[in-house]
C-alpha atoms as one frame of an Amber mdcrd trajectory, in Angstrom:
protein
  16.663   2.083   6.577  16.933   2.160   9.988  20.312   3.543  10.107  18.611
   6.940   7.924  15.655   7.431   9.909  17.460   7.452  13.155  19.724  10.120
  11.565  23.280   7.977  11.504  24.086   8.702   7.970  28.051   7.623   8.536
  27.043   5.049   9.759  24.454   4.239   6.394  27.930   4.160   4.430  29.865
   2.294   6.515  26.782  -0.492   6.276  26.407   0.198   2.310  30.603  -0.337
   2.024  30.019  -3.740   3.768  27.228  -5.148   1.946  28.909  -3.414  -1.757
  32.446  -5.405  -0.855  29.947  -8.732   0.090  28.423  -8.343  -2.761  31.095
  -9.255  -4.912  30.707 -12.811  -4.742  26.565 -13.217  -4.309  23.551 -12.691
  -6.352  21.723 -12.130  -2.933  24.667  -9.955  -1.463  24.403  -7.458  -4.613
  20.304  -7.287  -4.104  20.630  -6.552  -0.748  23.487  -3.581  -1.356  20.769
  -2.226  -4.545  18.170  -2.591  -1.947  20.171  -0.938   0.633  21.106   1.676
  -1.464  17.592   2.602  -2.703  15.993   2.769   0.949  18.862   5.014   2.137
  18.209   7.458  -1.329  14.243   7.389  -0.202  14.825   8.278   3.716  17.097
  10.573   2.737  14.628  12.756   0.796  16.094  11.250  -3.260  12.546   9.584
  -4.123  13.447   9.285  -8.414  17.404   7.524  -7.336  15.192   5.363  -4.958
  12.528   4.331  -7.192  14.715   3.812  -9.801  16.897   1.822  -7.916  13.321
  -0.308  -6.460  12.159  -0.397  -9.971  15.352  -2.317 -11.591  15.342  -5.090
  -9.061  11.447  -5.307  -8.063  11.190  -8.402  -9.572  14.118 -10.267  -7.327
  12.797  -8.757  -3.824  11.811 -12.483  -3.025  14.910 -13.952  -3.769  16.136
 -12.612  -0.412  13.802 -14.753   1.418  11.862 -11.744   2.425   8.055 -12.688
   3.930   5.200 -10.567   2.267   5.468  -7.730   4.931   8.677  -7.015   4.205
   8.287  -7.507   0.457   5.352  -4.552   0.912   7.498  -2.607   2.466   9.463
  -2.403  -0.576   6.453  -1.621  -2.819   4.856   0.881  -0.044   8.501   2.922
  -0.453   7.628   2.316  -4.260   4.321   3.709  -4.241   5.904   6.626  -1.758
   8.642   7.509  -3.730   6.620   7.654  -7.298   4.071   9.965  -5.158   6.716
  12.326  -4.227   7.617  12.681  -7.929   3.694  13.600  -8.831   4.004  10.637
 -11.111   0.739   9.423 -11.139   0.582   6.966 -14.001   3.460   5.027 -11.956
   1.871   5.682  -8.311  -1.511   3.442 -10.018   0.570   0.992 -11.537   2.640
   0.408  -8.393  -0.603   0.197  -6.269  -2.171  -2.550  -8.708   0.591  -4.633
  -9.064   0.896  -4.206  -5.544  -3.008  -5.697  -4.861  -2.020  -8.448  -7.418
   0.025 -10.396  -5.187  -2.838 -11.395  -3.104  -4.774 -12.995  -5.665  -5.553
 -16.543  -4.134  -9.110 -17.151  -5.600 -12.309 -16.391  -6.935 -13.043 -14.207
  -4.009  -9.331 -12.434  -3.896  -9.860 -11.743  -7.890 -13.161  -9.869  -7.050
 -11.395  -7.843  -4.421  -8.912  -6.982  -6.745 -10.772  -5.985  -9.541 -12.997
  -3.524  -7.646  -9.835  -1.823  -5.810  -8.203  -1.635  -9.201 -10.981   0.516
 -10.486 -11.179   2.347  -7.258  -7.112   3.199  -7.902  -7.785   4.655 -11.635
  -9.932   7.354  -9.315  -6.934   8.134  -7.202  -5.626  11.599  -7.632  -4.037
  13.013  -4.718  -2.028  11.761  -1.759  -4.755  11.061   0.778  -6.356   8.649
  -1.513  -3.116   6.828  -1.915  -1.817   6.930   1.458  -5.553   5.582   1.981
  -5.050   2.726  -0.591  -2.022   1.567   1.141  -4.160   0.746   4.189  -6.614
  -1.309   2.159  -5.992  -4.948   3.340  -3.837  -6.576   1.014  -5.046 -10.046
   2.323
């Protein structure tokens, strides 16, 4: 992602061959290269390829040992992409499953139920660039 945003697109493939030909022979290799492959397509402007790409493998983003603020990342890019599209059903049901990994107890449950309701009001892209700063914790 890095590589995109700073503008070195040859050298985006060059990184994408690598991790495609080490991919070959790991579970975690392959994730990486899909995961790879769908943050290049959303910095460089393909949001549906990207969330498509997020989508099929969103369940497995832990499997690469990634901590919770880099496993948001992935559902903030989510959230982003399916925004871009104007798809709104999928822009609310990326932003609650997105608050449902912080349930912990009675008082993370309450939390979550009153933001959920707050995200079936969410129709523009203030409100959800404003629900993406809501603590998650």
């Amino acid at each position: 992602m890095a590589l995109v945003r700073s503008g070195r697109i040859s050298a985006v493939r060059s990184a994408l061959d690598y991790l495609s030909s080490a991919g070959t022979g790991s579970a975690q290799a392959a994730l990486a290269h899909e995961l790879a492959q769908a943050g290049a397509a959303f910095y460089q402007d393909k949001p549906r390829e990207a969330l498509e790409r997020m989508l099929a493998v969103r369940q497995r983003h832990g499997e690469l040992g990634a901590s919770h603020a880099q496993q948001d990342l992935y559902d903030q890019i989510m959230v982003t992409a399916a925004l871009q599209l104007a798809d709104w059903p999928r822009v609310r049901q990326l932003l609650k499953a997105r608050l449902s990994t912080r349930i912990w107890d009675a008082a993370t449950w309450q939390a979550y139920e009153s933001r959920s309701r707050r995200v079936d009001e969410i129709h523009d892209a203030p409100a959800v660039r404003a629900a993406l700063r809501w603590d998650t914790n």
